[in-house]
mmCIF file of C-alpha atoms in Angstrom:
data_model
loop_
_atom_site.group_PDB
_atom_site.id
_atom_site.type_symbol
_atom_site.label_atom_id
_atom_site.label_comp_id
_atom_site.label_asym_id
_atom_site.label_seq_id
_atom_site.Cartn_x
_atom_site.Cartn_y
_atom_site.Cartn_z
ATOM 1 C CA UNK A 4 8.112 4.796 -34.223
ATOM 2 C CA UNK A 5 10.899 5.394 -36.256
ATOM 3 C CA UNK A 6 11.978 8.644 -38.376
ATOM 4 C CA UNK A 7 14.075 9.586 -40.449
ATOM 5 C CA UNK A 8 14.967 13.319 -41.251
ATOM 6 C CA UNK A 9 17.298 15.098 -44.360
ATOM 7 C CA UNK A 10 17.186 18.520 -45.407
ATOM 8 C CA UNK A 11 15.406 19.468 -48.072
ATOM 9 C CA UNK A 12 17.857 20.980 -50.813
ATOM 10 C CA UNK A 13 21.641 21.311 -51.490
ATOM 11 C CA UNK A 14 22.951 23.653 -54.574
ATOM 12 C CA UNK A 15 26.666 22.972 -55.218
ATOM 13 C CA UNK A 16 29.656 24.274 -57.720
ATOM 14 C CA UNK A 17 30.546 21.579 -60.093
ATOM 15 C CA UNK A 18 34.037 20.189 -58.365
ATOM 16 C CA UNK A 19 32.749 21.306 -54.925
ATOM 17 C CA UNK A 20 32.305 18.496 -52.300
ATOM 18 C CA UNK A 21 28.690 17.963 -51.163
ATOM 19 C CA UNK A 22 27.650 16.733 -47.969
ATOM 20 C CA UNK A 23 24.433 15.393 -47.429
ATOM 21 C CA UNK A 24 22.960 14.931 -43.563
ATOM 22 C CA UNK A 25 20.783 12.540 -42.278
ATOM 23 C CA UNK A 26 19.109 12.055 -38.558
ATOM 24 C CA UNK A 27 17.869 8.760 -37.725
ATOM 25 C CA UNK A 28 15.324 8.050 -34.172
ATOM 26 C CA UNK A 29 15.641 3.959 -34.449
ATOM 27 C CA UNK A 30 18.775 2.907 -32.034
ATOM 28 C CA UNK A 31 18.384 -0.786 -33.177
ATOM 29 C CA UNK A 32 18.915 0.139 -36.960
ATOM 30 C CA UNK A 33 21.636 -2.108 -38.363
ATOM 31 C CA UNK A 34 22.013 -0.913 -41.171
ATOM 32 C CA UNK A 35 21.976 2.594 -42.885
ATOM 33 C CA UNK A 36 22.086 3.444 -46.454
ATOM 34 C CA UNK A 37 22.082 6.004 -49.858
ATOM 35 C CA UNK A 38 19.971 5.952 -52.347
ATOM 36 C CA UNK A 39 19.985 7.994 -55.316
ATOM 37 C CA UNK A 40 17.259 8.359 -56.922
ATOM 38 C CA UNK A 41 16.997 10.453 -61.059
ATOM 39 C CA UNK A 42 14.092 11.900 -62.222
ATOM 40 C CA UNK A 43 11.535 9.484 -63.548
ATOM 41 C CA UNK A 44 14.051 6.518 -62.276
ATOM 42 C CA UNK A 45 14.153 3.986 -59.438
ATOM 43 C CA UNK A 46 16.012 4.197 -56.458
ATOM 44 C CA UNK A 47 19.863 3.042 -56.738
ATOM 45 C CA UNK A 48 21.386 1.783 -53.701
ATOM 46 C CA UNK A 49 24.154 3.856 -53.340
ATOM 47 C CA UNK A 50 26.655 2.616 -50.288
ATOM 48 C CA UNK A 51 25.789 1.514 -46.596
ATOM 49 C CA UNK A 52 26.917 1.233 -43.592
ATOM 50 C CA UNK A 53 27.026 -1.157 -40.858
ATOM 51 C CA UNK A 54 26.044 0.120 -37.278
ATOM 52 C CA UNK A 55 29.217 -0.901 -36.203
ATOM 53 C CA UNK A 56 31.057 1.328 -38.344
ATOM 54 C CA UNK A 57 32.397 4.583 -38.183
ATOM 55 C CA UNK A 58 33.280 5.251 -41.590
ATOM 56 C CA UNK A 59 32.904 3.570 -45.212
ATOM 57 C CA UNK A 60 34.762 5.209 -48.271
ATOM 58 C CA UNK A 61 33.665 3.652 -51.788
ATOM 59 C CA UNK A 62 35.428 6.317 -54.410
ATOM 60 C CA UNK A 63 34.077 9.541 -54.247
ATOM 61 C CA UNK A 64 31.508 8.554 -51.282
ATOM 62 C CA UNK A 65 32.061 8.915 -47.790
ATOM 63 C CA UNK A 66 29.610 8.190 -44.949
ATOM 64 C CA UNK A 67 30.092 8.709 -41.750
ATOM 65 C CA UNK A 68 28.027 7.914 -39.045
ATOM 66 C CA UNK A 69 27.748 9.088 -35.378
ATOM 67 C CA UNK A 70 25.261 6.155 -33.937
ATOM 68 C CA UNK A 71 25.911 8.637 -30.491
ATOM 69 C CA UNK A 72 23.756 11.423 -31.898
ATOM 70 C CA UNK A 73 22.062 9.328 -34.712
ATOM 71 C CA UNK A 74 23.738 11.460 -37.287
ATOM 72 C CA UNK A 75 24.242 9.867 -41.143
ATOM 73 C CA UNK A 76 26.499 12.101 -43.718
ATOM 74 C CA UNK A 77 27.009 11.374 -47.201
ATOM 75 C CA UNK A 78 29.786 13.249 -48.596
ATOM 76 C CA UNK A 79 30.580 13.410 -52.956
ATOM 77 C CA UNK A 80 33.998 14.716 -53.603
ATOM 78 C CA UNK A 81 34.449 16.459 -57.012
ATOM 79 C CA UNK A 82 30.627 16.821 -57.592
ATOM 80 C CA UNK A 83 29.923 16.549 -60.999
ATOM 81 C CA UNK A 84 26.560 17.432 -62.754
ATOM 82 C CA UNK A 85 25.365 13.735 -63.214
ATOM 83 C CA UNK A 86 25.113 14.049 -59.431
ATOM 84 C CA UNK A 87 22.010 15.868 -59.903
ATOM 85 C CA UNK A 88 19.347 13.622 -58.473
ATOM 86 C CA UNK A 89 17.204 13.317 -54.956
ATOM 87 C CA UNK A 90 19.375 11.601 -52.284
ATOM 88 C CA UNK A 91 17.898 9.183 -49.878
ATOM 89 C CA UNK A 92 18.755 8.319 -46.308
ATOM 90 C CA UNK A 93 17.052 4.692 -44.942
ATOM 91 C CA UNK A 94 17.901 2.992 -41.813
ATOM 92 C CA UNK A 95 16.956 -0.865 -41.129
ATOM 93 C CA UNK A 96 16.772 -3.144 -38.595
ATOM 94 C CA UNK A 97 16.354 -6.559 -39.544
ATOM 95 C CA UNK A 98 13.347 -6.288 -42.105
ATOM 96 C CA UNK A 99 11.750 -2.875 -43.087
ATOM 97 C CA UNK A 100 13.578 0.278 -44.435
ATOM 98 C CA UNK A 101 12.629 3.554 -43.226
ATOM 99 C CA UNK A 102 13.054 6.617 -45.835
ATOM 100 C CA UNK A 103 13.767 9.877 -45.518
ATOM 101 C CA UNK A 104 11.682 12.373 -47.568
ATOM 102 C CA UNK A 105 15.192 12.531 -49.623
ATOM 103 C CA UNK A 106 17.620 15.785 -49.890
ATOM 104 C CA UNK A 107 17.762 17.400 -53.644
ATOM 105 C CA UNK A 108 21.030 18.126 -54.910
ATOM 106 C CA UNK A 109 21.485 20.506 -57.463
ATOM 107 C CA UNK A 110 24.931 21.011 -59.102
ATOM 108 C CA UNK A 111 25.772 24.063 -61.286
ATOM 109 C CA UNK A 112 28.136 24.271 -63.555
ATOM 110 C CA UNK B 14 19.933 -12.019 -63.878
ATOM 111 C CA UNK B 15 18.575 -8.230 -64.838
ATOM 112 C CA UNK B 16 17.183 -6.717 -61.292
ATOM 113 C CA UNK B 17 14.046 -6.457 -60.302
ATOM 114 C CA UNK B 18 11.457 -6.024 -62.982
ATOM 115 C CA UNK B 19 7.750 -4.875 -62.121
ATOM 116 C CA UNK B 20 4.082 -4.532 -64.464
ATOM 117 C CA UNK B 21 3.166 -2.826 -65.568
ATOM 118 C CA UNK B 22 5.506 0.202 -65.255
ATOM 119 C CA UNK B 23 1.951 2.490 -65.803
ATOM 120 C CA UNK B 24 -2.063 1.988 -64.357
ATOM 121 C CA UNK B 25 -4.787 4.312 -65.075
ATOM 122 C CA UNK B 26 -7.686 3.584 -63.715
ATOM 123 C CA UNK B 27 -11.241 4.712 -62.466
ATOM 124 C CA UNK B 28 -11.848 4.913 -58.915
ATOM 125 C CA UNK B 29 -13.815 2.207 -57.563
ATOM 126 C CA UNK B 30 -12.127 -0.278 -59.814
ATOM 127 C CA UNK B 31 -9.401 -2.932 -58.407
ATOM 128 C CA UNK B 32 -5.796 -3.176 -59.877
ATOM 129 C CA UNK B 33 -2.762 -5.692 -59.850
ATOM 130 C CA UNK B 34 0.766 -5.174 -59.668
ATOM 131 C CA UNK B 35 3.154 -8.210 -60.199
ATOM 132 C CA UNK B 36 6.856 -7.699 -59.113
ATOM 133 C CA UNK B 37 9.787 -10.135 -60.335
ATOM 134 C CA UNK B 38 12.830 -9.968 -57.558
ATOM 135 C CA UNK B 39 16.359 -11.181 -58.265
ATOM 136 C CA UNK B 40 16.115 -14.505 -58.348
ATOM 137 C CA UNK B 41 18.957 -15.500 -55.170
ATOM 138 C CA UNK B 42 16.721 -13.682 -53.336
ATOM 139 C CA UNK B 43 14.505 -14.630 -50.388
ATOM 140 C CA UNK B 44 12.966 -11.569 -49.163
ATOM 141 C CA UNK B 45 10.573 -9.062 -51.327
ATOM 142 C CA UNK B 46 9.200 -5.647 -49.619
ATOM 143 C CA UNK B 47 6.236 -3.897 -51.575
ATOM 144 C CA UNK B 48 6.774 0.310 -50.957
ATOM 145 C CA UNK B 49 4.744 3.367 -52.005
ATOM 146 C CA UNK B 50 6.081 6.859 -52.752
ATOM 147 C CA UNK B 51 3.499 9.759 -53.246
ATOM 148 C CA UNK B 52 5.564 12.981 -55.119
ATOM 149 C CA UNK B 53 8.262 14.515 -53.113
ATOM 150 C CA UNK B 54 8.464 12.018 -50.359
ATOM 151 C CA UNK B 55 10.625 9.051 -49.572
ATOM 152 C CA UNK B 56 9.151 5.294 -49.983
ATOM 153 C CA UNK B 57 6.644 4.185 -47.110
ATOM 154 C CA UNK B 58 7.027 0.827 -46.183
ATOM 155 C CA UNK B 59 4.066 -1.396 -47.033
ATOM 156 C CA UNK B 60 4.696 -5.062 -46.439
ATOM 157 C CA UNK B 61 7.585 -7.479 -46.824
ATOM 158 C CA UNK B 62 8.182 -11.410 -47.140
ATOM 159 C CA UNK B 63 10.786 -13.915 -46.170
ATOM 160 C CA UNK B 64 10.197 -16.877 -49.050
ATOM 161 C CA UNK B 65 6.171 -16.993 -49.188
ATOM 162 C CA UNK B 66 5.571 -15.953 -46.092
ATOM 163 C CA UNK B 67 3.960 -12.588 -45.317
ATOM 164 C CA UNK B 68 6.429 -11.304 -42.406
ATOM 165 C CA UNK B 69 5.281 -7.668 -41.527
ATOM 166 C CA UNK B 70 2.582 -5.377 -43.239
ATOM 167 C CA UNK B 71 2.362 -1.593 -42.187
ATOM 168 C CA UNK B 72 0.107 -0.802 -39.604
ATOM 169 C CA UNK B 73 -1.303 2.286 -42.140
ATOM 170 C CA UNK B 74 -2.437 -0.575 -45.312
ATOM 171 C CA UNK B 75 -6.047 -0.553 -45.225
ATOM 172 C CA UNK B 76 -8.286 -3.619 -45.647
ATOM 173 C CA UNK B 77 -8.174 -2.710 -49.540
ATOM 174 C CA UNK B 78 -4.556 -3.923 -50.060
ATOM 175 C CA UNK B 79 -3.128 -7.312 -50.284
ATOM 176 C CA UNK B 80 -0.144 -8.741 -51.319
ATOM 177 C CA UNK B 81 1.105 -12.482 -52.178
ATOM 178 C CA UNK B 82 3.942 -14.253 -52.804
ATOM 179 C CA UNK B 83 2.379 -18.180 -53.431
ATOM 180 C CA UNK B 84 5.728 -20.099 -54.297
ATOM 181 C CA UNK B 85 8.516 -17.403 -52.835
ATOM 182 C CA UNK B 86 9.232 -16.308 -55.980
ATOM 183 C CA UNK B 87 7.240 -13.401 -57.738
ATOM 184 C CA UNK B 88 4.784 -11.415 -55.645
ATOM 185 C CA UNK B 89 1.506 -9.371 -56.502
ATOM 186 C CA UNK B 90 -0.470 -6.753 -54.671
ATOM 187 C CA UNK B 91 -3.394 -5.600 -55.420
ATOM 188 C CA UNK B 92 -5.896 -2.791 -54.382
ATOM 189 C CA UNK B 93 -9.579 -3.407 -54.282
ATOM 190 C CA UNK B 94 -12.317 -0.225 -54.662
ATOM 191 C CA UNK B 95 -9.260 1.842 -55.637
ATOM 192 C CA UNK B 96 -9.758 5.768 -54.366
ATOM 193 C CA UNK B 97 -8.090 8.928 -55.560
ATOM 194 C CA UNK B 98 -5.686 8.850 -52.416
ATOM 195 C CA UNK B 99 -4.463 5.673 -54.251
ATOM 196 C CA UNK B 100 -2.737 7.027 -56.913
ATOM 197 C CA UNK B 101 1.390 6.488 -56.104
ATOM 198 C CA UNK B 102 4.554 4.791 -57.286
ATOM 199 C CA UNK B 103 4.394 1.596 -56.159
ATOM 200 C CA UNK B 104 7.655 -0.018 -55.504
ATOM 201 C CA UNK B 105 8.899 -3.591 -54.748
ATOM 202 C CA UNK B 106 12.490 -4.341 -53.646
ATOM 203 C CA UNK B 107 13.990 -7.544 -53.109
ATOM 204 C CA UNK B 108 17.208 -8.445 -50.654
ATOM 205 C CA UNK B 109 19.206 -11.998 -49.245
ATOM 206 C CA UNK B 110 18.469 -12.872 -45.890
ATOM 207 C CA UNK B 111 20.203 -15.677 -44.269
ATOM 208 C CA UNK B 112 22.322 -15.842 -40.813
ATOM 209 C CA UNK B 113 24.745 -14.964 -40.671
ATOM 210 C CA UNK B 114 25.293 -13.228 -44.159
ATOM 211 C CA UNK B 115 22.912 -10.978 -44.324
ATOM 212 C CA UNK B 116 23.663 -7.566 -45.393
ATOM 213 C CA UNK B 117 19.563 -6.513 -45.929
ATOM 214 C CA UNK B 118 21.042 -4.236 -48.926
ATOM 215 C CA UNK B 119 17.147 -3.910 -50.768
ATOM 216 C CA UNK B 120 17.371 -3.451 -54.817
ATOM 217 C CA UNK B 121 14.470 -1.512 -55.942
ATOM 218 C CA UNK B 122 12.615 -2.086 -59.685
ATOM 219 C CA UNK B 123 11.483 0.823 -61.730
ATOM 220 C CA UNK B 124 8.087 1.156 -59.807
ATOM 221 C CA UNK B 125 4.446 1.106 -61.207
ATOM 222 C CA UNK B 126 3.013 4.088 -61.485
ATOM 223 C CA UNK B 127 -0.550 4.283 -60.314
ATOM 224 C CA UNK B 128 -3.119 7.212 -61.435
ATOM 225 C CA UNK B 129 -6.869 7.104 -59.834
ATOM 226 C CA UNK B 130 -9.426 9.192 -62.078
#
């Protein structure tokens, strides 16, 4: 079935860029996305990707996606401490989303 | 329109007993996906609906659990003889579905928080 793998934890500086992996099983997965997710909140959808795509830039987001090696990366330029929160990673196909157990990022000041 | 609002946001309840969840979606939206998150994991997928009907439910719901969604609109799920194993964040999402303009992006509420005693 399908899977969907992050790392655990990432500690950044504050103004450091963070990058945030992802590995995916599901080749038919359409779409890919971030969620953030703050203590005691829901998730917020953060940016996406189509399959199709190589690429999608939305501010300080990046993602990049290698659908070759089923590889996902967020990446947050100029991290700032509001970034603290669990990131995560969900691919879909054309109904359900499968999670990842979600990567914690931890900024320091 | 506000998001997607579920109730209650908190359930305590003794084991054995049966509960109700009720999730609003946004209202442009056709599809609504029910999801549970147990502490320190990502959501598992529970069931989804296009309009009112039921469209895929997760091979790992037991018997105990069923969800609704009579007129397309709202949706509730409920969990009969709840058991300690229960206790979770439920989660609902809602999305737009419709060739060719669907994007699938899901918009989560705030969750109901479930705690078996």
């Amino acid at each position: 079935g399908e899977d969907v793998e992050q790392s655990l934890f990432l500690s950044v500086r504050e103004g450091d860029s963070s990058v945030i992996n992802c590995t995916y099983t599901d080749s038919s997965s359409t779409y890919l996305y971030w969620y953030k997710q703050e203590p005691g909140a829901g998730l917020q959808l953060l940016t996406y990707i189509f399959s199709n795509m190589d690429m999608k830039q939305d501010q300080r987001l990046t993602v990049l996606l290698n659908k070759k090696d089923k590889h996902l990366s967020l990446r947050i330029a100029d991290t700032q401490t509001g970034d603290s929160a669990i990131y995560f990673c969900a691919e879909t196909g054309a109904g359900k989303s499968t999670f990842g157990d979600g990567t914690t990022l931890t900024v320091k000041p | 329109d506000t998001g997607v609002s579920q109730n209650p946001r908190h359930k305590i309840t003794k084991r054995g007993q049966n509960v109700t969840f009720r999730c609003d979606p946004i209202s442009e939206h056709n599809r609504l996906y029910w999801y549970r998150q147990t502490l320190g994991q990502g959501p598992e997928f529970l069931t989804y609906f296009q309009n009112e009907a039921q469209l895929e439910k997760s091979r790992l719901l037991s018997d105990r659990f069923s969800a609704e969604r009579p007129k397309g609109s709202f949706s509730t799920l409920e969990i009969q003889r709840t058991e300690q194993g229960d206790s979770a964040m439920y989660l609902c999402a809602s999305s737009f579905a419709s060739f060719p303009r669907s994007s699938y992006e899901q918009y989560f509420g705030p969750g109901t928080r479930l705690t078996v005693t």
